[in-house]
Short mmCIF file of C-alpha atoms in Angstrom, two decimals:
data_model
loop_
_atom_site.label_atom_id
_atom_site.label_comp_id
_atom_site.label_asym_id
_atom_site.label_seq_id
_atom_site.Cartn_x
_atom_site.Cartn_y
_atom_site.Cartn_z
CA MET A 15 -11.76 17.62 -12.59
CA PRO A 16 -12.82 15.11 -10.03
CA THR A 17 -11.80 15.84 -6.42
CA SER A 18 -10.38 13.45 -3.95
CA GLN A 19 -13.79 13.30 -2.35
CA THR A 20 -15.40 12.14 -5.51
CA TRP A 21 -12.73 9.54 -5.98
CA SER A 22 -13.07 8.26 -2.42
CA TYR A 23 -16.81 8.04 -3.00
CA MET A 24 -16.39 6.10 -6.22
CA TYR A 25 -13.85 3.79 -4.54
CA ARG A 26 -16.10 3.11 -1.57
CA SER A 27 -19.10 2.42 -3.84
CA HIS A 28 -17.05 0.05 -5.96
CA ILE A 29 -15.93 -1.91 -2.89
CA TYR A 30 -19.45 -1.84 -1.59
CA ARG A 31 -20.71 -3.41 -4.80
CA SER A 32 -18.01 -6.09 -4.92
CA HIS A 33 -18.68 -6.83 -1.29
CA ILE A 34 -22.27 -7.53 -2.09
CA SER A 35 -21.53 -9.52 -5.17
CA MET A 36 -19.17 -11.90 -3.36
CA PRO A 37 -20.46 -14.08 -0.49
CA THR A 38 -18.98 -13.15 2.89
CA TYR A 39 -18.02 -15.78 5.41
#
């Protein structure tokens, strides 16, 4: 069973990837 730490890590990594994919202004 995944812990909150794992979920937070996955969430952050997902945001990090989307952030890189999209251009920032």
